Coordinates of C-alpha atoms (C1' of nucleotides) in Angstrom, one line a residue:
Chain A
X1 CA 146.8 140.0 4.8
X2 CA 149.2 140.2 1.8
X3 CA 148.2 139.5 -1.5
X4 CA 147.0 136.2 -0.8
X5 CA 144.4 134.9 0.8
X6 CA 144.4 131.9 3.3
X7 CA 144.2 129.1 1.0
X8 CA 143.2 125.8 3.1
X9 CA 143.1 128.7 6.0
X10 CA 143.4 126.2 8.9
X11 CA 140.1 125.2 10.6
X12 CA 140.0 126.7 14.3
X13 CA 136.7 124.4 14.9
X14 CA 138.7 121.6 13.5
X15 CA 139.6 118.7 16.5
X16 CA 143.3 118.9 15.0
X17 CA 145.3 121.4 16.5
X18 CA 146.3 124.4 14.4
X19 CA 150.1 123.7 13.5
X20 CA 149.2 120.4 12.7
X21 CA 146.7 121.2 10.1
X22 CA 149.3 123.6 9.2
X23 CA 152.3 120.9 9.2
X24 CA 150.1 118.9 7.5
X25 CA 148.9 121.4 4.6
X26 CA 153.1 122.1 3.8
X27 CA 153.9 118.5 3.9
X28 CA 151.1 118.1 1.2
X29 CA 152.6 120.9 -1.1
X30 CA 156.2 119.6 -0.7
X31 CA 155.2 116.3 -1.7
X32 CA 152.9 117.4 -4.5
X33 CA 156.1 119.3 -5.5
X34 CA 153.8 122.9 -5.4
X35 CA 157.1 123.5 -3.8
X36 CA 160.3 122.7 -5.6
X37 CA 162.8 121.1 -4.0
X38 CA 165.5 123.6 -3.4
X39 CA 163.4 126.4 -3.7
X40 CA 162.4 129.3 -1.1
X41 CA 158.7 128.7 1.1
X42 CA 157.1 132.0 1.5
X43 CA 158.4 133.5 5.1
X44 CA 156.9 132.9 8.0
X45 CA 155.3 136.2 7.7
X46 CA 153.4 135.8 4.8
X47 CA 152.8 131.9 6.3
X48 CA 151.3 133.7 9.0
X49 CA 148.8 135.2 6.4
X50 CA 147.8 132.5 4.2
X51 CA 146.8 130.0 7.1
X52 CA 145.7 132.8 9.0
X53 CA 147.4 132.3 12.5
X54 CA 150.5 133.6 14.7
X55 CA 153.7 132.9 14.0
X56 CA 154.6 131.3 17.1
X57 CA 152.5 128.4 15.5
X58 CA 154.2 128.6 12.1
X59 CA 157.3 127.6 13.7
X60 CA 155.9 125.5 15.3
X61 CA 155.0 123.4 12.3
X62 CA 157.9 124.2 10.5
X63 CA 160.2 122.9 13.0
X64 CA 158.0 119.3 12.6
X65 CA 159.6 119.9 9.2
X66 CA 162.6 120.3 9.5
X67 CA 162.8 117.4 12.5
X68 CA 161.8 115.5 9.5
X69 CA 164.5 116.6 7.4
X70 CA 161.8 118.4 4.4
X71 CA 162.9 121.8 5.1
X72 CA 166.0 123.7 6.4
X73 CA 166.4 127.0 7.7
X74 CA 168.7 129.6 7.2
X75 CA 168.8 132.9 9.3
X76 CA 168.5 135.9 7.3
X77 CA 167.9 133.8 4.3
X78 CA 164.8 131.8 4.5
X79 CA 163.6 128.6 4.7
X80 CA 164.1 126.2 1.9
X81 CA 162.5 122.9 0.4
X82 CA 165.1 120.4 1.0
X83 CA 166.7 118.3 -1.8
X84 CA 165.0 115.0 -1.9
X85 CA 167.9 112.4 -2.3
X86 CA 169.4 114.0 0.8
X87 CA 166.3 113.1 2.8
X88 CA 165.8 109.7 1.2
X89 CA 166.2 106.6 3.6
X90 CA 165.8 107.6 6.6
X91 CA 164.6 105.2 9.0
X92 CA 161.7 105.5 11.6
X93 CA 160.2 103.4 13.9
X94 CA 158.2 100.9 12.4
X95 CA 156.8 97.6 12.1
X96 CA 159.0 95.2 10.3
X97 CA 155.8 95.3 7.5
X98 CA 156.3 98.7 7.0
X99 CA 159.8 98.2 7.0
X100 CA 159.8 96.3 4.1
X101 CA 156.8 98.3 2.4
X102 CA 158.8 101.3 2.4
X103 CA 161.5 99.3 0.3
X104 CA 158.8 98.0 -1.9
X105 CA 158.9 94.8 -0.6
X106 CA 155.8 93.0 0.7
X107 CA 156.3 91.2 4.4
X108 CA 155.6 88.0 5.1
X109 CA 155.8 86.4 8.0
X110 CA 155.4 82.1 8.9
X111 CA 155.0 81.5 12.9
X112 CA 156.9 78.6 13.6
X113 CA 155.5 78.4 17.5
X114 CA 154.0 80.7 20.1
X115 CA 153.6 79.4 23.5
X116 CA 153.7 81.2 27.2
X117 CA 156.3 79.4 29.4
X118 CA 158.0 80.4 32.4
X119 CA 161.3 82.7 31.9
X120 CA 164.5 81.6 32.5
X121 CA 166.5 84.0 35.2
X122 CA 168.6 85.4 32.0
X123 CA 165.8 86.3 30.2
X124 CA 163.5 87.7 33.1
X125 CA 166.3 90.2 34.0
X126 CA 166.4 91.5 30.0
X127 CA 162.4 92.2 30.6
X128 CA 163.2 93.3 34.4
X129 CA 160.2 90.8 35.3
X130 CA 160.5 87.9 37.7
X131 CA 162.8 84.9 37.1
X132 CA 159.8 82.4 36.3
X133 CA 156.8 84.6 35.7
X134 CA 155.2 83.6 32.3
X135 CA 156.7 85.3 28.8
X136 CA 154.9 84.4 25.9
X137 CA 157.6 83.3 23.5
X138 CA 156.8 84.3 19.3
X139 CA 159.0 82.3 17.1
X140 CA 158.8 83.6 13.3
X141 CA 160.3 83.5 10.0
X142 CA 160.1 86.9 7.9
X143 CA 160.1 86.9 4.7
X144 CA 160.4 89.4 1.8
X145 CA 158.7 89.2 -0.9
X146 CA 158.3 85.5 -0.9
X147 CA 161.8 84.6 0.2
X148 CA 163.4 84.2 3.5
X149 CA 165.3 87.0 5.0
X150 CA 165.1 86.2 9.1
X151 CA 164.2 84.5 11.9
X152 CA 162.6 86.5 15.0
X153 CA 162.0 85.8 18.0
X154 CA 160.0 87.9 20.2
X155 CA 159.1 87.6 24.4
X156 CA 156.6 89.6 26.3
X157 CA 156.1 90.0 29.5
X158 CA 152.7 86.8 30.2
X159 CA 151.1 88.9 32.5
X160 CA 150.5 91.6 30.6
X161 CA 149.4 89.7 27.4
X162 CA 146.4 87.3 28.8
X163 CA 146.3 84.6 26.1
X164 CA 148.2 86.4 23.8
X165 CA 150.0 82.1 22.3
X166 CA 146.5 82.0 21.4
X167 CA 146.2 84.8 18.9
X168 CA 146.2 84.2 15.4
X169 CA 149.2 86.6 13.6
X170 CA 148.7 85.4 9.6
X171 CA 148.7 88.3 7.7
X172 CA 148.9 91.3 10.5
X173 CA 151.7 93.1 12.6
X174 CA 152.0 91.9 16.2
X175 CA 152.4 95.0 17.0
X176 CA 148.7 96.0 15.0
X177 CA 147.5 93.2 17.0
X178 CA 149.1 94.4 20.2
X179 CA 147.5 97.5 19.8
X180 CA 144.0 96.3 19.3
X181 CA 143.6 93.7 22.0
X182 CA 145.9 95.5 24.8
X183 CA 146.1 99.2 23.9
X184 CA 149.6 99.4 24.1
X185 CA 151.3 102.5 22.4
X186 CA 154.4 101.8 20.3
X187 CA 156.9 105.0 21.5
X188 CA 160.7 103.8 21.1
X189 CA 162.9 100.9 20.7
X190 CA 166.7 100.4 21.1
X191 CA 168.3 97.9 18.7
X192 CA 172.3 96.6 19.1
X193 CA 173.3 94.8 15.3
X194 CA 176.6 93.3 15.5
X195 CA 177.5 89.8 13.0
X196 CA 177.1 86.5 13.1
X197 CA 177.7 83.7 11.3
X198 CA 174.3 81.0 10.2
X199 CA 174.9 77.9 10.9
X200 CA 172.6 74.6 11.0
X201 CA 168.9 74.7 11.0
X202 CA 169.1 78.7 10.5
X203 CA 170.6 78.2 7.6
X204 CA 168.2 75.8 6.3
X205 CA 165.2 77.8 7.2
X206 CA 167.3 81.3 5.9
X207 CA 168.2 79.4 2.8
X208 CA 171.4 80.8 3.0
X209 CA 174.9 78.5 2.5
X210 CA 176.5 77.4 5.8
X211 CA 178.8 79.5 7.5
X212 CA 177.2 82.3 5.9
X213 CA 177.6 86.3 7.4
X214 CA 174.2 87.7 8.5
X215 CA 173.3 90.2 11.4
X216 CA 172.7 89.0 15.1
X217 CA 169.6 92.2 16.1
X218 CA 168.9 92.2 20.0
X219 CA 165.8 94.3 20.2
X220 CA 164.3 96.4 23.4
X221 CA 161.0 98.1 22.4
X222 CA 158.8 100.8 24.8
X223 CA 155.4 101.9 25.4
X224 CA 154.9 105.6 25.8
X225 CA 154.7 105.1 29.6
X226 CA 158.6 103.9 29.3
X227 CA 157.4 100.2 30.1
X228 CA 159.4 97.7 28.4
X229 CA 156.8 95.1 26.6
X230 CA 159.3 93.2 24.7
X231 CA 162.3 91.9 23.7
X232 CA 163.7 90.4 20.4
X233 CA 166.3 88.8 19.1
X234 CA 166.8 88.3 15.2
X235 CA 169.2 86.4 12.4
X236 CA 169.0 88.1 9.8
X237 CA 170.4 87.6 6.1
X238 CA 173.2 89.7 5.3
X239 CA 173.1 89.3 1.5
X240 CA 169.6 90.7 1.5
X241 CA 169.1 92.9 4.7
X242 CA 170.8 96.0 5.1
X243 CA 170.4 99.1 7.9
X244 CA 170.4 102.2 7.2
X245 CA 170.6 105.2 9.4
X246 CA 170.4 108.8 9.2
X247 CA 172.7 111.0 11.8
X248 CA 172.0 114.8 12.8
X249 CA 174.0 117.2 14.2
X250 CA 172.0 118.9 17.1
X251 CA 168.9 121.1 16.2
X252 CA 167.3 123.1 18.9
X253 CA 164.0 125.3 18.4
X254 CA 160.4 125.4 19.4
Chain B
X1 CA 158.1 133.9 43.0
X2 CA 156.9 130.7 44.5
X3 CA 159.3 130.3 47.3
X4 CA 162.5 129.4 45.6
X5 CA 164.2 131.8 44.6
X6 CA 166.2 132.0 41.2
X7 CA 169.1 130.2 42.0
X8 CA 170.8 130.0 38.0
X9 CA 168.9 133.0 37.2
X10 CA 169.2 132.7 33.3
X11 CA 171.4 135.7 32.5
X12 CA 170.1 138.2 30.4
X13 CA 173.5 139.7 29.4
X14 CA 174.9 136.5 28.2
X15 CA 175.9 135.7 24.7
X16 CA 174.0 132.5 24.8
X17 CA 170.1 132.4 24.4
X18 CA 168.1 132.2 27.4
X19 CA 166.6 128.8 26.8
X20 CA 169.7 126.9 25.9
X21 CA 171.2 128.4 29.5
X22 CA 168.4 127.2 31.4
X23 CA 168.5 123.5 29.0
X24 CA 172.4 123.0 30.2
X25 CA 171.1 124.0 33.7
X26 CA 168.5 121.4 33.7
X27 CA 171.0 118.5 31.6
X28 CA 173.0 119.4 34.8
X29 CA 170.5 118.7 37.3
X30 CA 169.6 115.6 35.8
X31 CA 173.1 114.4 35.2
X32 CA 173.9 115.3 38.0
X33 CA 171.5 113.5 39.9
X34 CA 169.8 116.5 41.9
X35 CA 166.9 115.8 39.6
X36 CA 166.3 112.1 39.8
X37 CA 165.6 109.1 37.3
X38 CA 161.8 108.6 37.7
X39 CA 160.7 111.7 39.6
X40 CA 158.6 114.6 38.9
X41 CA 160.1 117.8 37.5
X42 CA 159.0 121.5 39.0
X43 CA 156.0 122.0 36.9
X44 CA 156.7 124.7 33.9
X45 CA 155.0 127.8 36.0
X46 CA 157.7 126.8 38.9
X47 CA 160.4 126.7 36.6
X48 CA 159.2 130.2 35.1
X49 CA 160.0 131.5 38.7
X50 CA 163.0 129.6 38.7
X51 CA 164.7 130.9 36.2
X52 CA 162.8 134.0 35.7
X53 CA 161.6 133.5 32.0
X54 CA 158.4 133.3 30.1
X55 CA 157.0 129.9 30.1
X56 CA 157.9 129.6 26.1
X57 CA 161.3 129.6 26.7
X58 CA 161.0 127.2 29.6
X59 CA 159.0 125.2 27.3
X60 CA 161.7 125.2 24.5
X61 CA 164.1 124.0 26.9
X62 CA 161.8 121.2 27.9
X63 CA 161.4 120.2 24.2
X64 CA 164.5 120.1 24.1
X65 CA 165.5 117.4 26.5
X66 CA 162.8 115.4 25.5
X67 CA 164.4 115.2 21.7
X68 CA 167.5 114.1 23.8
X69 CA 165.3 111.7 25.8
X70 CA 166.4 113.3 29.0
X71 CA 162.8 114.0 30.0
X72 CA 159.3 112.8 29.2
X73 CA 155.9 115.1 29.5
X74 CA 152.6 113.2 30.6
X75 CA 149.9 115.8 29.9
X76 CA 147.8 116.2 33.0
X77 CA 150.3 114.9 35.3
X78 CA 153.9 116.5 35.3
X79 CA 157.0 116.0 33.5
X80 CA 159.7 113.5 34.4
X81 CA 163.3 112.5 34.5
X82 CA 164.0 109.3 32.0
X83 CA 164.9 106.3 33.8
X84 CA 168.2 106.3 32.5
X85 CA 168.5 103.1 31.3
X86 CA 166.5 104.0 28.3
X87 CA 168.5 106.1 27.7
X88 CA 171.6 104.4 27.0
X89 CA 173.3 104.0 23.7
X90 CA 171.9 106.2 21.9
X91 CA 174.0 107.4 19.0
X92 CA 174.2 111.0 17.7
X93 CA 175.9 112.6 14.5
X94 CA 179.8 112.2 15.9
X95 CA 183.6 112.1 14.8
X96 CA 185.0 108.0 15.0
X97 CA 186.6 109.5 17.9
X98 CA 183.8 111.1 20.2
X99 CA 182.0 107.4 19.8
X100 CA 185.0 105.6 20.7
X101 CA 184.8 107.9 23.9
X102 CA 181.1 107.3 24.6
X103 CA 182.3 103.5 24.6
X104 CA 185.3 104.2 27.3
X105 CA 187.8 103.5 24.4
X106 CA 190.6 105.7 22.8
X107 CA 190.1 106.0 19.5
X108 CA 193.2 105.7 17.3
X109 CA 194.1 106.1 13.6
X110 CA 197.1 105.3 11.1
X111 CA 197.1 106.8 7.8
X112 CA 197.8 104.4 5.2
X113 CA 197.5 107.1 2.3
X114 CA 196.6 110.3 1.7
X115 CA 196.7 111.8 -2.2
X116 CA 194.6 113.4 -4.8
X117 CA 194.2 111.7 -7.9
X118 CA 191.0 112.0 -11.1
X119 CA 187.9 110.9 -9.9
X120 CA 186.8 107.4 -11.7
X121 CA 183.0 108.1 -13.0
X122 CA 181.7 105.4 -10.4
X123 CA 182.9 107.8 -7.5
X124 CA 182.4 110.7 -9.3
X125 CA 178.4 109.8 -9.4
X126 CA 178.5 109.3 -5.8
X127 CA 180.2 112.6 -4.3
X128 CA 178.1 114.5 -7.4
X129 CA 181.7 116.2 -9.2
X130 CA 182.6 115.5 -12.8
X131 CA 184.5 112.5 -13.7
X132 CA 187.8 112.9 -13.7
X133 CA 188.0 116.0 -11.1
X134 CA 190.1 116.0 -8.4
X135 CA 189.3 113.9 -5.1
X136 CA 191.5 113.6 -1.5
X137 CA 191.5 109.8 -0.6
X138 CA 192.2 109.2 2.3
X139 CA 193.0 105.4 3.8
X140 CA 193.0 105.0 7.0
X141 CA 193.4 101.9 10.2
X142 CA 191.4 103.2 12.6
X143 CA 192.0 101.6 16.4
X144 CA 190.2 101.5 19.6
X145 CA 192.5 101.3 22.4
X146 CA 195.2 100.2 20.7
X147 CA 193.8 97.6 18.3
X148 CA 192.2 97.8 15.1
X149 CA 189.0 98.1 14.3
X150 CA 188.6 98.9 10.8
X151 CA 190.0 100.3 7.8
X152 CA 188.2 103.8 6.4
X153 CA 188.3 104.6 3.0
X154 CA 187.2 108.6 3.0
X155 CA 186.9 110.5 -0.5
X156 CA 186.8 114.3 -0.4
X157 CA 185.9 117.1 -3.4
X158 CA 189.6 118.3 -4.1
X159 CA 188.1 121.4 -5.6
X160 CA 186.5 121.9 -2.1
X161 CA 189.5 121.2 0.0
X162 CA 193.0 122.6 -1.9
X163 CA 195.9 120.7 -0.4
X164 CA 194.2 118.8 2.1
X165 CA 196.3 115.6 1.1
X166 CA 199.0 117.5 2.6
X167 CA 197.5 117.3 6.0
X168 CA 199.0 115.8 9.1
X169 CA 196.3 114.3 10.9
X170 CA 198.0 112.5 13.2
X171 CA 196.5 112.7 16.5
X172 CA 193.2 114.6 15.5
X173 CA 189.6 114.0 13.7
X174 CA 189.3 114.6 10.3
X175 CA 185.7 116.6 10.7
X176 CA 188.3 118.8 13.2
X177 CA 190.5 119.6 10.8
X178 CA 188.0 120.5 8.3
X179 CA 186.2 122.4 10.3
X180 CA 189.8 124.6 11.7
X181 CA 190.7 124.7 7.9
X182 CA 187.8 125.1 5.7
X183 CA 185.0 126.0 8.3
X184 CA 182.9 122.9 7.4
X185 CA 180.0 122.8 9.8
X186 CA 179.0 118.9 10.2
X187 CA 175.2 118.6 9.7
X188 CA 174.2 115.5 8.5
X189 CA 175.6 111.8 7.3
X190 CA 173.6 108.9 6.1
X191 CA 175.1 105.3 6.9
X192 CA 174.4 102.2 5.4
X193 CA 175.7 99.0 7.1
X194 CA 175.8 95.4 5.2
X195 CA 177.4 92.4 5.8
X196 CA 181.2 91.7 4.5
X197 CA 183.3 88.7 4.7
X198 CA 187.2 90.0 5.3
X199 CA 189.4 88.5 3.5
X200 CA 193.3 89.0 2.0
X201 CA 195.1 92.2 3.1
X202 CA 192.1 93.5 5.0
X203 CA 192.1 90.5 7.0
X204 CA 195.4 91.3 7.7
X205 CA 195.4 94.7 8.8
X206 CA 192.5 93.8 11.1
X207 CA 194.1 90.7 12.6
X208 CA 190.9 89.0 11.9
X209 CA 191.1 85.3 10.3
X210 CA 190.6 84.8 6.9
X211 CA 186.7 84.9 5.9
X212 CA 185.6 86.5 8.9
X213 CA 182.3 88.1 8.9
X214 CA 182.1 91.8 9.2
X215 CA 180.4 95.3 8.4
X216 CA 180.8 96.7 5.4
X217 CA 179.5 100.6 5.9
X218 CA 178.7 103.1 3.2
X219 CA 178.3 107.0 4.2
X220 CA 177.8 110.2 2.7
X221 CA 177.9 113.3 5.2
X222 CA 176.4 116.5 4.9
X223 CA 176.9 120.0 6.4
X224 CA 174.4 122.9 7.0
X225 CA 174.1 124.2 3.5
X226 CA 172.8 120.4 2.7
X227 CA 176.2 120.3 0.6
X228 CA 177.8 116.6 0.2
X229 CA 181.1 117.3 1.2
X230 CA 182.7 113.6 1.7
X231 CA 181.8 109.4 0.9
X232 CA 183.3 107.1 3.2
X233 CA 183.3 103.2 2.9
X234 CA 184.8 101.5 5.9
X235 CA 185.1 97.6 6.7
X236 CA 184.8 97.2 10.4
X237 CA 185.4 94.1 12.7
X238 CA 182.1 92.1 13.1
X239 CA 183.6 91.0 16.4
X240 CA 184.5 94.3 18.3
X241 CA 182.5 96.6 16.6
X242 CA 178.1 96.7 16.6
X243 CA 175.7 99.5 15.9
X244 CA 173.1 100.7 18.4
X245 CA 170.4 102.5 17.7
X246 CA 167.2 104.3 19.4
X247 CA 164.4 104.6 17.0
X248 CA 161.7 107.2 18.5
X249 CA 157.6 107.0 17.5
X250 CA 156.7 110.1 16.0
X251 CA 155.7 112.1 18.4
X252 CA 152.6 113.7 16.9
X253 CA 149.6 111.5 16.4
X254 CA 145.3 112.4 15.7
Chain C
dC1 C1' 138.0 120.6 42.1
dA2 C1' 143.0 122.4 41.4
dG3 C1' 147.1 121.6 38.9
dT4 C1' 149.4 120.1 34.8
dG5 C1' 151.0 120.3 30.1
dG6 C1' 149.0 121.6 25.1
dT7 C1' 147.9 125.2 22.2
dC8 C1' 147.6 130.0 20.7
dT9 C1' 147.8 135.1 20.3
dA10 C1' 149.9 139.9 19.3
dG11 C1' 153.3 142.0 19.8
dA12 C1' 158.8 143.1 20.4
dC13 C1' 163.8 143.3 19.6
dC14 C1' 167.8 141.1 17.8
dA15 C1' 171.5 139.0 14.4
dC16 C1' 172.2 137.8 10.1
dT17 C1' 172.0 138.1 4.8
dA18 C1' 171.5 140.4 0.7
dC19 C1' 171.5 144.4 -2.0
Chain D
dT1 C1' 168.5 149.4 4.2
dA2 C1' 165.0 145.8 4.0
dG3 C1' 163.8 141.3 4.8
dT4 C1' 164.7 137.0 7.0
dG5 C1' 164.8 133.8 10.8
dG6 C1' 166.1 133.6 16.2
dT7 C1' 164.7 134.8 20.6
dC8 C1' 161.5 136.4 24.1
dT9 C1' 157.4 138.4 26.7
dA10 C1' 152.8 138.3 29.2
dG11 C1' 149.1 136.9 28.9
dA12 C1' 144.9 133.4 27.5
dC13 C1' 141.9 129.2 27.1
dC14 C1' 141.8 124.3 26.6
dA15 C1' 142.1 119.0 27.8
dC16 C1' 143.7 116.0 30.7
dT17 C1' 145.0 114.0 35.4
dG18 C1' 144.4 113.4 40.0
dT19 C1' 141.5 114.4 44.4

DNA sequence: CAGTGGTCTAGACCACTAC
DNA sequence: TAGTGGTCTAGACCACTGT
């Protein structure tokens, strides 16, 4: 031990593994600011001592920080507390709620129909099921904040979602509620923006002029078993919606 | 050794570290088809054998891939090769040119302008110098395969980069020749796309009609020592130009 | 049950940075 | 030279998956 002892010395009883109770306990002091921005961690050395446990799993917890852009490392030097504007932004995957929480924005969301009918051959071969085989087809208006900012809609696959045109989606995610009635396991999703211009009864619902620019999103989103469960296309404002997107070199480690 | 024998043997004289030598073996395998979309991997022990390393290193390899969605891990049962079709599109930290590549275009560029001048305060604020200090501007009509695609508006710390406006970079990436000149290591750039309407002398140098919609993209890039080192505003063709991107689940949950 | 990946340990040597 | 992070080893036990 050096100096210090283990402060919230990580619980080996605890059901959490150990670097995650550890990832967890320097996430806490970097957001707390107990650790400046800019400023040097203790090494992985000393980590070692405080939480009481190898070093193999102090990297391994600070490499979830860095993937997560709150610390960088630099050999020879030390680790540091990143600046926060450079880490500000950043987009995960999320639920469009969330999306808009994280803006400080409050999601909305007006289902204009939800029905299961059978799927036309182009869109059965976007969710590689059969041309005809029942998609349940989610037609929605988001909003932020009170005001309009685009219309979704979403298919799934019918015959994995049993009665799902009969679920009631006021005031909750669909994909909160597609976690609670089928178990399915949000892991990635693959979106293509490109622009469009609103016309007609998009306009009118977007409240946006005629003719106006806005993003066209196609949507492909996964399960953690790689199964494709649905697929979305969106309009969405482009006087109020904006993407943004955070690139990284290559980072290899444990 | 469990029947196979080493057949890449990781070198243990090599410059490179033994895990990224037996991650490009693997990328090759995959890539190359050996390995399959869909099948079972060895199991980590085999792969010890294989390659005659400790199972941590075999495991950082691993980890590796799966950052790069190459490879998934289902606990229990065995790891395996992406199907590749999720894959596609994803979009790392890259020059204009390398993702023109990745699309099967040539990338192209015309320099407009190039010159220092003071920094107005607005643009001073952004790229964090003192008004009035020296920035590079460079203007730029960038083309894939032969037509343009959008015009890039890059502003560089002069103090940073002394006689850079006298650069030819005709026929090379800008990241290249910062990197041959001033050892600038690229680390990180954040990207904010909106909506623009193109209009006047932008719509000419596009070829685009007047009022067409477009993206209008705001960036600030990064390198290792978390330094801001350029701000780029770039109006791109809504028509021949879209942004993909993969968003991943964290990949820690409990 | 056997086999897999998930977690963890206690060392070791190296390359790099700073003084 | 001293301290840092980067790499690597040879084990160990666990939880989960399939039989």
């Amino acid at each position: 031990m050096a100096g210090q002892t283990p402060i919230h010395a990580a619980s080996k009883t605890s059901l959490l593994p150990l670097y995650y109770q550890v990832e967890r306990d320097m996430r806490q002091r970097i957001e707390s600011g107990a650790w400046q921005a800019g400023q040097q961690i203790p090494s992985e050395k000393e980590l070692c001592a405080l939480y009481d446990v190898s070093r193999i799993t102090i990297r391994q917890a600070i490499s979830a920080l860095v993937d997560e852009g709150l610390i960088v490392r630099e050999r020879g030097r030390g680790s540091f507390v990143r600046s926060p504007v450079i880490t500000a932004g950043a987009r995960g995957l999320t639920s469009f709620s969330d999306e808009m929480a994280a803006l400080g924005m409050r999601a909305g969301a007006r289902v204009l129909s939800i029905r299961r009918e059978p799927a036309p051959p182009e869109l059965a071969e976007r969710l590689r099921i059969g041309p005809g085989d029942p998609v349940v087809v989610v037609h929605r208006l988001r909003y932020a904040d009170e005001s309009p900012i685009g219309l979704q809609t979403a298919y799934l696959p019918g015959a994995r979602f049993p009665a799902l045109e009969q679920a009631s989606l006021a005031g909750r995610s669909l994909y909160a509620y597609l976690q609670e009635q089928y178990g399915v396991e949000l892991a990635e999703a693959h979106e293509t923006f490109s622009t469009t211009t609103i016309t007609g009864e998009d306009a009118r619902l977007l409240n946006v002029p005629e003719g106006a620019c806005g993003f066209h999103v196609e949507r492909l989103t996964y399960d953690q078993k790689q199964e494709l469960f649905e697929f979305v296309t969106s309009t969405m404002r482009g006087d109020r919606y904006q993407v943004q997107l955070v690139l990284r070199a290559n980072r290899r480690e444990l």
